Short mmCIF file of C-alpha atoms in Angstrom, two decimals:
data_model
loop_
_atom_site.label_atom_id
_atom_site.label_comp_id
_atom_site.label_asym_id
_atom_site.label_seq_id
_atom_site.Cartn_x
_atom_site.Cartn_y
_atom_site.Cartn_z
CA MET A 127 -0.01 -0.02 0.00
CA PHE A 128 1.02 3.59 -0.56
CA HIS A 129 1.80 5.26 2.78
CA GLU A 130 2.61 8.85 3.34
CA PRO A 131 5.94 9.22 5.19
CA ASP A 132 5.97 10.01 8.88
CA PHE A 133 7.16 13.44 9.82
CA GLN A 134 7.41 15.47 13.02
CA GLN A 135 4.30 17.06 14.38
CA PRO A 136 3.83 20.50 12.48
CA THR A 137 4.62 23.56 14.45
CA PRO A 138 2.12 26.37 14.60
CA HIS A 139 3.88 28.42 11.87
CA LEU A 140 3.48 25.62 9.28
CA ILE A 141 0.67 25.65 6.82
CA PRO A 142 -1.53 22.47 6.93
CA ARG A 143 -0.87 20.09 4.10
CA PRO A 144 -3.38 19.90 1.26
CA GLU A 145 -5.63 16.88 0.96
CA LEU A 146 -4.32 14.01 -1.24
CA THR A 147 -6.99 14.28 -4.01
CA PRO A 148 -6.73 14.75 -7.75
CA ALA A 149 -7.97 18.32 -7.33
CA ALA A 150 -5.05 19.23 -5.08
CA PHE A 151 -2.72 17.82 -7.70
CA GLY A 152 -4.11 19.74 -10.62
CA TRP A 153 -7.24 18.00 -11.87
CA ASP A 154 -9.46 20.57 -13.60
CA THR A 155 -12.78 20.84 -15.49
CA HIS A 156 -11.05 20.46 -18.92
CA ARG A 157 -9.59 17.18 -17.92
CA GLU A 158 -12.85 16.09 -16.43
CA GLU A 159 -14.69 16.74 -19.57
CA ALA A 160 -12.21 14.76 -21.60
CA PHE A 161 -12.50 11.93 -19.10
CA VAL A 162 -16.21 11.22 -19.67
CA GLY A 163 -15.67 8.26 -21.89
CA TYR A 164 -13.29 6.54 -19.41
CA ARG A 165 -15.84 6.97 -16.56
CA ALA A 166 -18.42 5.19 -18.71
CA ASP A 167 -16.03 2.21 -18.67
CA GLY A 168 -15.86 2.25 -14.90
CA LEU A 169 -12.41 3.99 -14.69
CA VAL A 170 -11.40 6.81 -12.36
CA PRO A 171 -8.72 9.48 -12.83
CA GLY A 172 -5.50 9.66 -10.87
CA ARG A 173 -2.07 11.23 -10.95
CA VAL A 174 1.19 9.35 -10.69
CA VAL A 175 3.10 10.76 -7.72
CA ARG A 176 5.93 8.20 -7.98
CA ALA A 177 6.71 5.60 -10.65
CA GLU A 178 8.66 2.34 -10.33
CA ARG A 179 8.96 -0.66 -12.62
CA GLY A 180 5.46 -2.01 -13.07
CA LEU A 181 4.07 -0.13 -10.08
CA CYS A 182 3.07 3.41 -9.35
CA ASP A 183 1.91 5.44 -6.34
CA VAL A 184 -1.19 7.25 -7.63
CA VAL A 185 -3.46 9.83 -6.02
CA ALA A 186 -6.99 8.97 -7.00
CA GLU A 187 -10.44 10.10 -5.92
CA THR A 188 -10.43 7.56 -3.14
CA GLY A 189 -7.06 8.61 -1.85
CA PRO A 190 -3.53 7.35 -2.43
CA VAL A 191 -3.25 3.83 -4.02
CA ARG A 192 -0.58 1.55 -5.15
CA ALA A 193 -1.34 0.54 -8.77
CA ALA A 194 -0.04 -1.92 -11.22
CA THR A 195 0.32 -0.98 -14.90
CA SER A 196 -1.07 -3.14 -17.60
CA LEU A 197 0.68 -1.11 -20.37
CA ALA A 198 2.96 -3.03 -22.69
CA SER A 199 6.25 -1.16 -22.81
CA HIS A 200 6.84 -2.34 -26.33
CA ALA A 201 3.53 -1.24 -27.72
CA GLU A 202 3.94 1.75 -30.03
CA ASP A 203 0.72 3.48 -29.05
CA SER A 204 1.17 3.23 -25.27
CA LEU A 205 3.25 5.23 -22.79
CA SER A 206 5.02 4.11 -19.70
CA PRO A 207 3.64 6.00 -16.69
CA CYS A 208 5.94 8.71 -15.43
CA THR A 209 5.82 10.97 -12.43
CA GLY A 210 3.31 13.73 -13.15
CA ASP A 211 1.23 11.64 -15.56
CA TRP A 212 -2.53 11.61 -15.38
CA VAL A 213 -3.87 8.10 -15.85
CA ALA A 214 -7.17 6.17 -16.15
CA LEU A 215 -7.33 3.81 -13.20
CA ARG A 216 -9.35 0.66 -12.69
CA PRO A 217 -10.15 0.66 -8.99
CA ALA A 218 -9.18 -2.28 -6.81
CA THR A 219 -11.75 -4.96 -6.13
CA ALA A 220 -11.95 -7.80 -3.54
CA THR A 221 -9.83 -9.95 -5.82
CA ASP A 222 -7.73 -7.55 -8.01
CA ALA A 223 -5.31 -4.63 -7.27
CA ALA A 224 -5.85 -1.29 -8.73
CA THR A 225 -4.54 -1.12 -12.36
CA ILE A 226 -3.42 1.70 -14.62
CA VAL A 227 -5.26 1.11 -17.89
CA THR A 228 -3.95 4.02 -19.92
CA VAL A 229 -1.82 7.25 -19.63
CA LEU A 230 -3.83 10.27 -20.58
CA PRO A 231 -2.36 12.71 -23.16
CA ARG A 232 0.35 14.85 -21.79
CA ARG A 233 0.07 18.64 -22.01
CA THR A 234 3.81 19.10 -21.50
CA ALA A 235 6.83 16.80 -20.92
CA VAL A 236 10.45 17.35 -20.00
CA VAL A 237 12.33 14.85 -22.09
CA ARG A 238 16.09 14.10 -22.27
CA ALA A 239 18.06 11.82 -24.53
CA THR A 240 19.15 8.50 -22.91
CA ALA A 241 22.68 7.23 -22.76
CA SER A 242 21.65 4.09 -24.72
CA ARG A 243 22.09 3.89 -28.46
CA THR A 244 18.55 4.55 -29.30
CA SER A 245 16.48 7.62 -30.19
CA GLN A 246 14.00 7.04 -27.42
CA GLY A 247 13.93 9.81 -24.84
CA GLN A 248 13.49 9.60 -21.01
CA VAL A 249 10.59 11.64 -19.66
CA LEU A 250 11.78 13.41 -16.56
CA ALA A 251 8.52 15.10 -15.75
CA ALA A 252 4.98 15.07 -17.24
CA ASN A 253 2.32 17.78 -17.28
CA VAL A 254 4.44 20.43 -15.67
CA ASP A 255 3.58 24.11 -15.83
CA THR A 256 6.85 25.67 -14.63
CA VAL A 257 10.41 24.38 -15.07
CA ALA A 258 12.77 25.96 -12.46
CA VAL A 259 16.41 25.68 -13.58
CA VAL A 260 18.24 25.86 -10.29
CA VAL A 261 21.74 27.41 -10.30
CA SER A 262 24.00 27.80 -7.21
CA LEU A 263 25.64 31.14 -6.78
CA ALA A 264 28.15 29.50 -4.47
CA ASP A 265 29.74 27.78 -7.52
CA ARG A 266 31.20 28.93 -10.83
CA ILE A 267 28.42 29.75 -13.21
CA ARG A 268 28.32 27.41 -16.22
CA PRO A 269 26.49 29.18 -19.06
CA GLY A 270 26.55 26.06 -21.31
CA ARG A 271 24.77 23.94 -18.72
CA ILE A 272 22.05 26.71 -18.21
CA GLU A 273 21.44 26.91 -21.94
CA ARG A 274 21.18 23.15 -22.19
CA LEU A 275 18.56 22.93 -19.41
CA LEU A 276 16.70 25.95 -20.85
CA ALA A 277 16.42 24.17 -24.27
CA LEU A 278 14.84 21.22 -22.57
CA ALA A 279 12.51 23.54 -20.55
CA TRP A 280 11.38 25.52 -23.59
CA GLU A 281 10.80 22.37 -25.61
CA SER A 282 8.66 20.84 -22.86
CA GLY A 283 5.95 23.48 -23.44
CA ALA A 284 6.16 24.69 -19.81
CA THR A 285 7.40 28.11 -18.64
CA PRO A 286 11.05 28.21 -17.75
CA VAL A 287 12.39 30.17 -14.79
CA VAL A 288 15.95 30.35 -13.54
CA VAL A 289 16.37 30.35 -9.71
CA LEU A 290 19.72 31.44 -8.34
CA THR A 291 20.19 29.92 -4.94
CA LYS A 292 22.75 30.56 -2.14
CA ALA A 293 22.89 34.34 -2.83
CA ASP A 294 24.40 34.78 0.63
CA ARG A 295 27.59 33.01 -0.56
CA CYS A 296 28.11 35.16 -3.63
CA ALA A 297 30.38 38.23 -3.55
CA ASP A 298 28.79 40.05 -6.42
CA VAL A 299 25.10 39.03 -6.92
CA PRO A 300 24.28 41.79 -9.55
CA GLN A 301 27.17 40.62 -11.78
CA ALA A 302 26.05 36.95 -11.41
CA VAL A 303 22.43 37.95 -12.32
CA ALA A 304 23.63 39.88 -15.37
CA GLU A 305 25.78 36.88 -16.47
CA VAL A 306 22.87 34.40 -16.24
CA SER A 307 20.41 36.84 -17.74
CA SER A 308 22.64 37.15 -20.81
CA VAL A 309 22.23 33.39 -21.55
CA ALA A 310 18.54 33.26 -20.58
CA PRO A 311 16.79 35.76 -22.84
CA GLY A 312 13.03 35.99 -22.19
CA VAL A 313 13.37 34.04 -18.94
CA GLN A 314 12.72 35.37 -15.46
CA VAL A 315 15.81 35.14 -13.30
CA LEU A 316 15.25 35.03 -9.57
CA VAL A 317 17.63 35.30 -6.59
CA THR A 318 17.22 33.44 -3.35
CA SER A 319 18.95 32.49 -0.17
CA ALA A 320 17.57 29.77 2.11
CA THR A 321 19.80 31.08 4.84
CA THR A 322 18.58 34.63 4.80
CA GLY A 323 15.12 34.09 3.24
CA GLU A 324 15.99 36.57 0.54
CA GLY A 325 13.69 36.43 -2.50
CA MET A 326 11.67 33.48 -1.26
CA ASP A 327 8.26 35.32 -1.59
CA THR A 328 9.10 36.26 -5.13
CA VAL A 329 10.01 32.63 -5.98
CA VAL A 330 6.73 31.34 -4.45
CA ASP A 331 4.70 33.80 -6.54
CA ALA A 332 6.69 32.88 -9.73
CA LEU A 333 6.55 29.16 -9.50
CA SER A 334 2.90 28.17 -10.27
CA GLY A 335 1.00 25.03 -11.20
CA THR A 336 3.05 21.84 -11.28
CA VAL A 337 6.70 22.89 -10.68
CA VAL A 338 9.67 20.75 -11.49
CA LEU A 339 13.21 21.68 -10.19
CA LEU A 340 16.09 20.87 -12.56
CA GLY A 341 19.76 21.04 -11.90
CA PRO A 342 22.80 19.03 -10.76
CA SER A 343 23.29 17.77 -7.18
CA GLY A 344 24.40 20.35 -4.69
CA VAL A 345 22.70 23.44 -6.16
CA GLY A 346 20.08 23.53 -3.46
CA LYS A 347 17.03 22.00 -5.10
CA SER A 348 15.90 20.10 -2.04
CA THR A 349 16.49 23.08 0.25
CA LEU A 350 14.50 25.27 -2.18
CA GLY A 351 11.76 22.58 -2.21
CA ASN A 352 11.53 22.58 1.57
CA CYS A 353 11.11 26.35 1.60
CA LEU A 354 8.28 25.99 -0.86
CA LEU A 355 6.71 23.15 1.16
CA GLY A 356 7.01 25.05 4.44
CA GLU A 357 8.68 22.10 6.17
CA ASP A 358 11.74 19.85 5.86
CA ARG A 359 10.23 16.99 3.91
CA LEU A 360 13.10 16.60 1.40
CA ALA A 361 16.45 15.25 2.50
CA THR A 362 19.32 17.74 2.02
CA GLY A 363 23.11 17.22 2.08
CA ALA A 364 26.27 19.28 2.13
CA VAL A 365 28.52 19.66 -0.92
CA ARG A 366 32.11 18.48 -1.01
CA SER A 367 34.52 21.18 -0.21
CA SER A 368 37.07 19.70 -2.72
CA ASP A 369 35.03 20.22 -5.89
CA GLY A 370 31.71 21.75 -4.73
CA LYS A 371 29.69 18.77 -5.94
CA GLY A 372 26.77 17.48 -3.95
CA ARG A 373 25.44 14.06 -3.32
CA HIS A 374 22.14 12.75 -4.64
CA THR A 375 19.88 13.27 -1.64
CA THR A 376 16.78 12.78 -3.83
CA ALA A 377 16.60 9.15 -4.98
CA TRP A 378 13.49 9.29 -7.15
CA ARG A 379 11.05 11.73 -8.78
CA GLU A 380 8.05 12.44 -6.57
CA LEU A 381 5.11 14.83 -6.61
CA LEU A 382 4.26 16.78 -3.46
CA PRO A 383 1.28 19.26 -3.12
CA LEU A 384 2.29 22.72 -2.05
CA PRO A 385 0.48 24.46 0.84
CA THR A 386 0.01 27.64 -1.22
CA GLY A 387 -1.48 25.74 -4.18
CA GLY A 388 0.25 23.88 -6.96
CA VAL A 389 2.42 20.81 -6.90
CA LEU A 390 6.21 20.35 -6.51
CA LEU A 391 8.04 17.63 -8.56
CA ASP A 392 11.42 17.04 -6.87
CA THR A 393 14.08 15.34 -9.11
CA PRO A 394 17.36 13.71 -8.46
CA GLY A 395 20.44 15.73 -9.48
CA LEU A 396 21.26 15.48 -13.09
CA ARG A 397 24.87 14.59 -13.91
CA GLY A 398 24.33 14.88 -17.63
CA VAL A 399 21.48 16.05 -19.77
CA GLY A 400 21.32 14.96 -23.42
CA VAL A 401 19.08 16.89 -25.76
CA LEU A 402 16.60 15.22 -28.08
CA GLU A 403 14.23 16.79 -30.56
CA VAL A 404 14.64 20.26 -29.03
CA ASP A 405 14.43 22.32 -32.29
CA GLU A 406 11.87 24.77 -30.82
CA GLY A 407 13.62 24.78 -27.54
CA LEU A 408 16.97 25.77 -29.17
CA ASP A 409 15.26 28.59 -31.19
CA GLN A 410 13.84 29.99 -27.91
CA THR A 411 17.10 29.54 -26.02
CA PHE A 412 19.18 31.32 -28.74
CA PRO A 413 16.65 33.78 -30.27
CA GLU A 414 19.32 36.35 -31.17
CA ILE A 415 21.16 33.76 -33.41
CA ILE A 416 17.91 32.83 -35.01
CA GLU A 417 17.14 36.47 -35.79
CA LEU A 418 20.68 37.13 -37.13
CA ALA A 419 20.51 33.98 -39.31
CA GLY A 420 17.65 35.61 -41.32
CA ASP A 421 20.13 38.10 -42.65
CA CYS A 422 22.71 35.60 -43.85
CA ARG A 423 23.43 35.53 -47.57
CA PHE A 424 22.71 31.80 -47.88
CA GLY A 425 19.54 30.20 -46.67
CA ASP A 426 21.37 27.07 -45.61
CA CYS A 427 24.16 28.98 -43.87
CA ALA A 428 25.96 26.83 -41.20
CA HIS A 429 27.48 29.92 -39.54
CA THR A 430 31.03 28.52 -39.95
CA VAL A 431 33.06 30.10 -42.79
CA GLU A 432 30.32 31.22 -45.17
CA PRO A 433 30.69 34.67 -46.76
CA GLY A 434 27.92 37.02 -45.90
CA CYS A 435 27.13 35.20 -42.65
CA ALA A 436 25.36 37.78 -40.35
CA VAL A 437 25.94 35.48 -37.34
CA LEU A 438 29.73 35.48 -37.89
CA ALA A 439 29.71 39.21 -38.51
CA ALA A 440 27.99 39.66 -35.12
CA VAL A 441 30.63 37.55 -33.47
CA GLU A 442 33.40 39.57 -35.12
CA SER A 443 31.90 42.86 -34.05
CA GLY A 444 31.44 41.58 -30.42
CA ASP A 445 27.63 41.68 -30.53
CA LEU A 446 27.43 37.89 -30.09
CA PRO A 447 29.82 36.00 -27.84
CA GLN A 448 31.81 33.27 -29.64
CA ARG A 449 31.15 30.93 -26.73
CA ARG A 450 27.35 31.29 -27.17
CA LEU A 451 27.60 30.44 -30.90
CA ASP A 452 29.87 27.51 -30.18
CA ASN A 453 27.34 26.11 -27.75
CA TYR A 454 24.38 26.64 -30.06
CA ARG A 455 26.19 24.71 -32.82
CA ARG A 456 27.19 21.97 -30.30
CA LEU A 457 23.64 21.50 -29.21
CA LEU A 458 22.48 21.50 -32.81
CA ARG A 459 24.83 18.72 -33.66
CA GLU A 460 23.93 16.73 -30.55
CA ASN A 461 20.20 17.08 -31.29
CA ALA A 462 20.67 15.99 -34.85
CA TYR A 463 22.77 13.04 -33.83
CA ALA A 464 20.26 11.94 -31.14
CA ALA A 465 17.42 12.00 -33.63
CA SER A 466 19.31 10.05 -36.24
CA ARG A 467 20.59 7.17 -34.07
CA THR A 468 17.79 4.80 -35.03
CA ASP A 469 16.47 6.53 -38.07
CA ALA A 470 18.09 5.45 -41.35
CA ARG A 471 16.54 8.33 -43.25
CA LEU A 472 17.69 10.95 -40.75
CA ARG A 473 21.14 9.29 -40.66
CA ALA A 474 21.49 9.60 -44.43
CA GLU A 475 20.30 13.16 -44.27
CA ARG A 476 22.78 13.97 -41.54
CA GLU A 477 25.59 12.51 -43.64
CA ARG A 478 24.53 14.52 -46.61
CA GLU A 479 24.40 17.76 -44.57
CA THR A 480 27.97 16.96 -43.23
CA LYS A 481 29.18 16.53 -46.84
CA LYS A 482 27.43 19.78 -47.79
CA GLU A 483 29.08 21.62 -44.92
CA ILE A 484 32.48 20.29 -45.90
CA ALA A 485 31.82 21.43 -49.53
CA ARG A 486 30.74 24.87 -48.34
CA MET A 487 33.88 25.23 -46.31
CA ARG A 488 36.03 24.26 -49.26
CA ARG A 489 34.26 26.70 -51.52
CA ALA A 490 34.67 29.47 -49.04
CA ILE A 491 38.35 28.74 -48.60
CA ASN A 492 38.86 28.68 -52.33
CA ARG A 493 37.03 32.05 -52.74
CA SER A 494 39.17 33.49 -49.98
CA GLY A 495 42.34 32.22 -51.63
CA ASN A 496 41.29 33.67 -54.99
CA ARG A 497 40.71 37.09 -53.50
CA LYS A 498 44.17 37.10 -51.85
CA ARG A 499 45.73 36.57 -55.31
#
């Protein structure tokens, strides 16, 4: 059976926990209207708060239940339940356990490429409204990692927000905010400190609906989650002084209702995040490059050595950092490779594009050499 963990008795300043019902986890009238047909078959809605192999903890109308899944993982038209999924559940009977019959259509999904040699992605979180990319100000800021996570966040269909934690351990917060904002155009950047409480009210207001916290171990995701929850429900751990890296204090993805409304999806720290099918996400993460590319002389410009490349001109003038262009091209290549791993047509197309790029470079070099003569 699904049991809620035991915690210390709440102190007077804590807000009472919401009831464990689908409504508390985001069930709304639109979903109810789409569920009419399932109810006619005797099924009830529920949300997956934790998923394991073949079993899920689900919050249903009757409360929390432990449910098996009847979905065939190899079936092309089925989905494996993930934390955050809404499902159609066949309630338990005197002889049979509760069973997940189907996964309802996802409104949004945060998906990363897997380490295996397939093009299948791993769903990190389903039906999220806000993706909080958590960055520690106690460590060196890594713009490339932020851009990578933002590409996933934008592609998910949710609203990305960058949350800078441990502000009390940063010597120059305004400079850090400016650095992060420069690689997160169109994204709200918030500053917090769990130690001093700085910025927490602003964070609570900005993180709405179902919120997922993304970032590596040690950046303060669990501490931030505890602040949002109003109590220490998530385990936290210190980072190593030698390299500033944290241990995985969160072992699985789990949904927790927030006392102020909405739901928190806590995730384990991500050591590596591969991108997969993030074309729109990359466009929104690097909007200035997309805008500049519209002024390139050639429609298929790869922004490497082509004459008349507006992107390279912006790099040369200092308007666009070389590092940002390099990471954009790196993520483009990774995205194309991930998509082509099990698709012969895409593989062939990728090989043709590689040959075209080599040919373009050779033509550009030849033109350059002729001009010098």
